[in-house]
């Protein structure tokens, strides 16, 4: 039986000096395939490229015996030039690997990186109102529901926006905060 300790987590590698361009492209195609398979919302290759090219370290993959079985894709950007906001864009785990704690591990590593490396003040995400499993998963990390977004998804389902406050800034209205210094913008 597969256990969580058999699962290897690592981020995508886009460095063509250590691997071929074909391997890099294949890795991005695999991430796109697993995500499209499990999320109701269809995303174009441009969305994937935007996330992965700008924040390859925040595209974490879970492997079992070399096979991709789960992944999480996140980004970090300034919010209203007052806060550093992390955002979890996509999360999926293959059916036969669910319930092992892979999603918890992917979320936990992603949050750690967004806080320690990117100094995020808060982390946000959206999920379907009917996705009880995902809501429980994120709320166990301390995420709280801050907004209900009417017919947010193309399948016409509503979404909840969730936020995980990290620093004091997350609790202060952005108009009351000083401008961010050295805010890191997306490169591509
Ligand atoms: C949501 C999803 C990523 C969970 O992946 P997973 O690896 O099975 O999750 P984990 O094993 O890490 O479970 C973590 C937590 O999720 C919740 N959870 C998992 N299965 C559940 C179920 N059947 N019912 C309710 N909650 C459940 C529990 O809180 C669980 O924690 P616990 O074991 O301490 O109770 C996976 O089901 C999936 O890919 N779903 C389709 C895509 C999706 O919904 N993505 C998230 C939307 S952004």
Short mmCIF file of C-alpha atoms and ligand atoms in Angstrom, two decimals:
data_model
loop_
_atom_site.label_atom_id
_atom_site.label_comp_id
_atom_site.label_asym_id
_atom_site.label_seq_id
_atom_site.Cartn_x
_atom_site.Cartn_y
_atom_site.Cartn_z
CA UNK A 1 0.00 0.00 0.00
CA UNK A 2 1.25 3.50 -0.86
CA UNK A 3 2.12 5.74 2.08
CA UNK A 4 2.82 9.45 2.26
CA UNK A 5 6.51 8.72 2.90
CA UNK A 6 6.66 7.09 -0.60
CA UNK A 7 5.67 10.41 -2.18
CA UNK A 8 8.39 12.79 -3.36
CA UNK A 9 7.55 16.50 -3.54
CA UNK A 10 9.57 18.82 -5.75
CA UNK A 11 9.05 21.98 -7.76
CA UNK A 12 9.22 22.17 -11.56
CA UNK A 13 12.63 22.79 -13.07
CA UNK A 14 12.75 25.10 -16.09
CA UNK A 15 16.54 25.24 -16.27
CA UNK A 16 17.50 24.13 -19.79
CA UNK A 17 21.19 24.03 -18.78
CA UNK A 18 20.48 20.96 -16.63
CA UNK A 19 17.78 19.25 -18.75
CA UNK A 20 16.51 19.35 -22.31
CA UNK A 21 13.88 21.77 -23.57
CA UNK A 22 11.67 18.73 -24.41
CA UNK A 23 11.79 17.56 -20.78
CA UNK A 24 10.86 21.03 -19.52
CA UNK A 25 7.95 21.25 -21.98
CA UNK A 26 6.82 17.73 -21.04
CA UNK A 27 6.81 18.64 -17.36
CA UNK A 28 4.62 21.69 -18.02
CA UNK A 29 2.31 19.57 -20.21
CA UNK A 30 1.99 16.98 -17.40
CA UNK A 31 1.09 19.69 -14.87
CA UNK A 32 -1.51 21.07 -17.28
CA UNK A 33 -2.97 17.59 -17.91
CA UNK A 34 -3.40 16.59 -14.26
CA UNK A 35 -4.89 19.97 -13.34
CA UNK A 36 -7.33 20.06 -16.27
CA UNK A 37 -8.41 16.53 -15.42
CA UNK A 38 -9.48 17.38 -11.86
CA UNK A 39 -10.63 21.01 -11.88
CA UNK A 40 -13.98 22.03 -13.34
CA UNK A 41 -12.60 25.32 -14.69
CA UNK A 42 -10.75 25.04 -18.02
CA UNK A 43 -7.49 27.03 -18.05
CA UNK A 44 -5.52 27.87 -21.19
CA UNK A 45 -1.83 27.10 -21.61
CA UNK A 46 -1.17 30.85 -21.16
CA UNK A 47 -2.50 30.70 -17.60
CA UNK A 48 -0.22 27.76 -16.80
CA UNK A 49 2.78 29.44 -18.43
CA UNK A 50 2.09 32.66 -16.50
CA UNK A 51 2.15 30.87 -13.16
CA UNK A 52 4.97 28.46 -13.93
CA UNK A 53 7.36 30.85 -15.71
CA UNK A 54 7.07 33.48 -13.02
CA UNK A 55 7.01 31.22 -9.95
CA UNK A 56 8.46 27.81 -10.91
CA UNK A 57 9.39 27.18 -7.26
CA UNK A 58 5.71 27.54 -6.34
CA UNK A 59 4.62 24.85 -8.78
CA UNK A 60 5.07 21.81 -6.54
CA UNK A 61 4.59 18.33 -7.83
CA UNK A 62 3.99 15.05 -5.97
CA UNK A 63 5.54 11.95 -7.52
CA UNK A 64 5.12 8.26 -6.80
CA UNK A 65 7.71 6.03 -8.48
CA UNK A 66 8.39 8.82 -10.97
CA UNK A 67 4.69 9.27 -11.85
CA UNK A 68 3.05 12.67 -11.29
CA UNK A 69 0.16 12.08 -8.86
CA UNK A 70 -0.61 15.58 -7.60
CA UNK A 71 0.35 19.21 -7.86
CA UNK A 72 -0.22 22.70 -6.52
CA UNK A 73 0.33 25.95 -8.43
CA UNK A 74 0.68 29.29 -6.62
CA UNK A 75 1.88 32.84 -7.18
CA UNK A 76 2.84 35.91 -5.14
CA UNK A 77 2.05 39.50 -6.11
CA UNK A 78 1.60 42.87 -4.44
CA UNK A 79 -2.01 43.61 -3.52
CA UNK A 80 -3.03 47.26 -3.90
CA UNK A 81 0.67 48.03 -3.48
CA UNK A 82 0.18 47.62 0.26
CA UNK A 83 0.41 43.93 1.04
CA UNK A 84 2.27 40.92 -0.35
CA UNK A 85 -0.41 38.44 -1.31
CA UNK A 86 0.17 34.77 -2.04
CA UNK A 87 -2.44 32.96 -4.10
CA UNK A 88 -3.06 29.25 -4.48
CA UNK A 89 -4.34 28.87 -8.03
CA UNK A 90 -4.78 25.15 -8.57
CA UNK A 91 -4.56 21.97 -6.54
CA UNK A 92 -5.21 18.42 -7.64
CA UNK A 93 -4.47 14.86 -6.58
CA UNK A 94 -5.13 11.74 -8.68
CA UNK A 95 -8.17 9.74 -7.46
CA UNK A 96 -6.26 6.61 -6.43
CA UNK A 97 -3.84 8.70 -4.33
CA UNK A 98 -6.44 10.66 -2.37
CA UNK A 99 -6.82 10.46 1.39
CA UNK A 100 -3.09 9.90 1.99
CA UNK A 101 -2.36 13.48 3.01
CA UNK A 102 -0.74 14.52 -0.31
CA UNK A 103 -2.84 17.68 -0.64
CA UNK A 104 -2.09 18.63 2.96
CA UNK A 105 1.63 18.22 2.28
CA UNK A 106 1.49 20.24 -0.96
CA UNK A 107 -0.45 23.06 0.71
CA UNK A 108 1.80 23.07 3.74
CA UNK A 109 5.01 23.29 1.65
CA UNK A 110 3.52 25.96 -0.58
CA UNK A 111 2.44 28.07 2.41
CA UNK A 112 5.88 27.68 4.06
CA UNK A 113 7.59 28.91 0.88
CA UNK A 114 5.22 31.84 0.42
CA UNK A 115 5.85 32.94 4.00
CA UNK A 116 9.56 32.25 4.39
CA UNK A 117 10.85 33.13 0.92
CA UNK A 118 8.30 35.66 -0.33
CA UNK A 119 7.30 37.22 3.02
CA UNK A 120 3.60 37.07 2.26
CA UNK A 121 1.25 39.05 4.47
CA UNK A 122 -1.66 36.84 3.49
CA UNK A 123 -2.54 33.94 1.24
CA UNK A 124 -5.80 33.69 -0.68
CA UNK A 125 -7.63 31.28 -2.96
CA UNK A 126 -11.07 30.54 -4.32
CA UNK A 127 -12.92 27.28 -4.25
CA UNK A 128 -16.41 26.15 -5.25
CA UNK A 129 -19.03 26.57 -2.55
CA UNK A 130 -20.02 22.91 -3.09
CA UNK A 131 -16.43 21.60 -2.71
CA UNK A 132 -16.79 20.59 0.94
CA UNK A 133 -13.62 18.52 0.89
CA UNK A 134 -11.46 21.44 -0.26
CA UNK A 135 -13.14 23.84 2.18
CA UNK A 136 -12.45 21.52 5.11
CA UNK A 137 -8.89 20.99 3.91
CA UNK A 138 -8.12 24.72 3.72
CA UNK A 139 -10.06 25.71 6.84
CA UNK A 140 -7.97 23.22 8.83
CA UNK A 141 -4.95 25.34 7.82
CA UNK A 142 -6.63 28.45 9.24
CA UNK A 143 -8.09 29.87 6.02
CA UNK A 144 -11.30 31.83 6.61
CA UNK A 145 -14.16 32.62 4.22
CA UNK A 146 -14.24 36.33 3.37
CA UNK A 147 -16.46 36.58 0.30
CA UNK A 148 -19.02 34.63 -1.68
CA UNK A 149 -18.53 35.23 -5.40
CA UNK A 150 -21.76 34.81 -7.36
CA UNK A 151 -21.47 32.45 -10.38
CA UNK A 152 -17.72 32.82 -10.30
CA UNK A 153 -16.96 29.71 -12.33
CA UNK A 154 -17.89 28.86 -15.90
CA UNK A 155 -20.06 25.99 -14.61
CA UNK A 156 -22.08 28.80 -12.91
CA UNK A 157 -21.18 27.64 -9.41
CA UNK A 158 -20.49 30.24 -6.74
CA UNK A 159 -17.08 30.42 -5.08
CA UNK A 160 -15.86 31.29 -1.63
CA UNK A 161 -12.77 33.44 -1.43
CA UNK A 162 -10.67 32.26 1.49
CA UNK A 163 -7.84 34.10 3.18
CA UNK A 164 -5.10 32.99 5.52
CA UNK A 165 -3.91 36.09 7.42
CA UNK A 166 -0.18 35.84 8.07
CA UNK A 167 0.91 39.25 9.33
CA UNK A 168 -0.85 42.13 11.07
CA UNK A 169 -1.06 43.91 7.70
CA UNK A 170 -3.59 41.37 6.52
CA UNK A 171 -6.07 42.72 9.07
CA UNK A 172 -5.66 46.40 8.14
CA UNK A 173 -7.50 48.15 5.28
CA UNK A 174 -5.02 48.63 2.40
CA UNK A 175 -5.79 52.39 2.21
CA UNK A 176 -4.41 52.71 5.76
CA UNK A 177 -1.14 50.96 4.97
CA UNK A 178 2.08 52.52 3.64
CA UNK A 179 3.13 51.66 0.07
CA UNK A 180 5.18 48.53 -0.33
CA UNK A 181 8.89 49.01 -0.85
CA UNK A 182 10.64 46.84 -3.47
CA UNK A 183 7.42 45.10 -4.41
CA UNK A 184 8.18 42.17 -6.71
CA UNK A 185 6.06 42.24 -9.87
CA UNK A 186 5.51 39.34 -12.27
CA UNK A 187 8.34 39.25 -14.82
CA UNK A 188 6.45 37.72 -17.74
C1 LIG B 1 -9.29 18.25 -2.74
C2 LIG B 1 -8.13 17.28 -3.02
C3 LIG B 1 -6.95 18.08 -3.59
C4 LIG B 1 -7.73 16.59 -1.70
O1 LIG B 1 -6.59 15.79 -1.95
P1 LIG B 1 -6.13 14.63 -0.92
O2 LIG B 1 -4.69 14.35 -1.19
O3 LIG B 1 -7.06 13.49 -0.98
O4 LIG B 1 -6.30 15.35 0.49
P2 LIG B 1 -5.61 14.88 1.85
O5 LIG B 1 -5.45 13.40 1.86
O6 LIG B 1 -4.38 15.69 2.06
O7 LIG B 1 -6.74 15.26 2.87
C5 LIG B 1 -6.61 16.38 3.61
C6 LIG B 1 -7.91 16.81 4.21
O8 LIG B 1 -8.92 16.99 3.23
C7 LIG B 1 -10.19 16.73 3.84
N1 LIG B 1 -10.76 15.59 3.18
C8 LIG B 1 -10.14 14.64 2.44
N2 LIG B 1 -11.03 13.75 1.97
C9 LIG B 1 -12.24 14.16 2.43
C10 LIG B 1 -13.57 13.69 2.29
N3 LIG B 1 -13.83 12.58 1.56
N4 LIG B 1 -14.57 14.39 2.87
C11 LIG B 1 -14.32 15.51 3.61
N5 LIG B 1 -13.06 16.01 3.78
C12 LIG B 1 -12.06 15.34 3.21
C13 LIG B 1 -9.91 16.41 5.29
O9 LIG B 1 -9.92 17.62 6.02
C14 LIG B 1 -8.50 15.89 5.23
O10 LIG B 1 -7.82 16.05 6.43
P3 LIG B 1 -7.89 14.90 7.56
O11 LIG B 1 -7.42 13.66 6.89
O12 LIG B 1 -6.95 15.41 8.62
O13 LIG B 1 -9.31 14.85 7.97
C15 LIG B 1 -8.54 16.18 -4.04
O14 LIG B 1 -9.72 15.58 -3.60
C16 LIG B 1 -8.75 16.69 -5.46
O15 LIG B 1 -7.81 16.71 -6.28
N6 LIG B 1 -10.00 17.12 -5.78
C17 LIG B 1 -10.31 17.65 -7.10
C18 LIG B 1 -9.70 19.03 -7.34
C19 LIG B 1 -10.06 20.01 -6.23
O16 LIG B 1 -11.18 20.01 -5.71
N7 LIG B 1 -9.10 20.88 -5.88
C20 LIG B 1 -9.26 21.87 -4.84
C21 LIG B 1 -10.01 23.05 -5.32
S1 LIG B 1 -9.01 24.45 -5.39
#
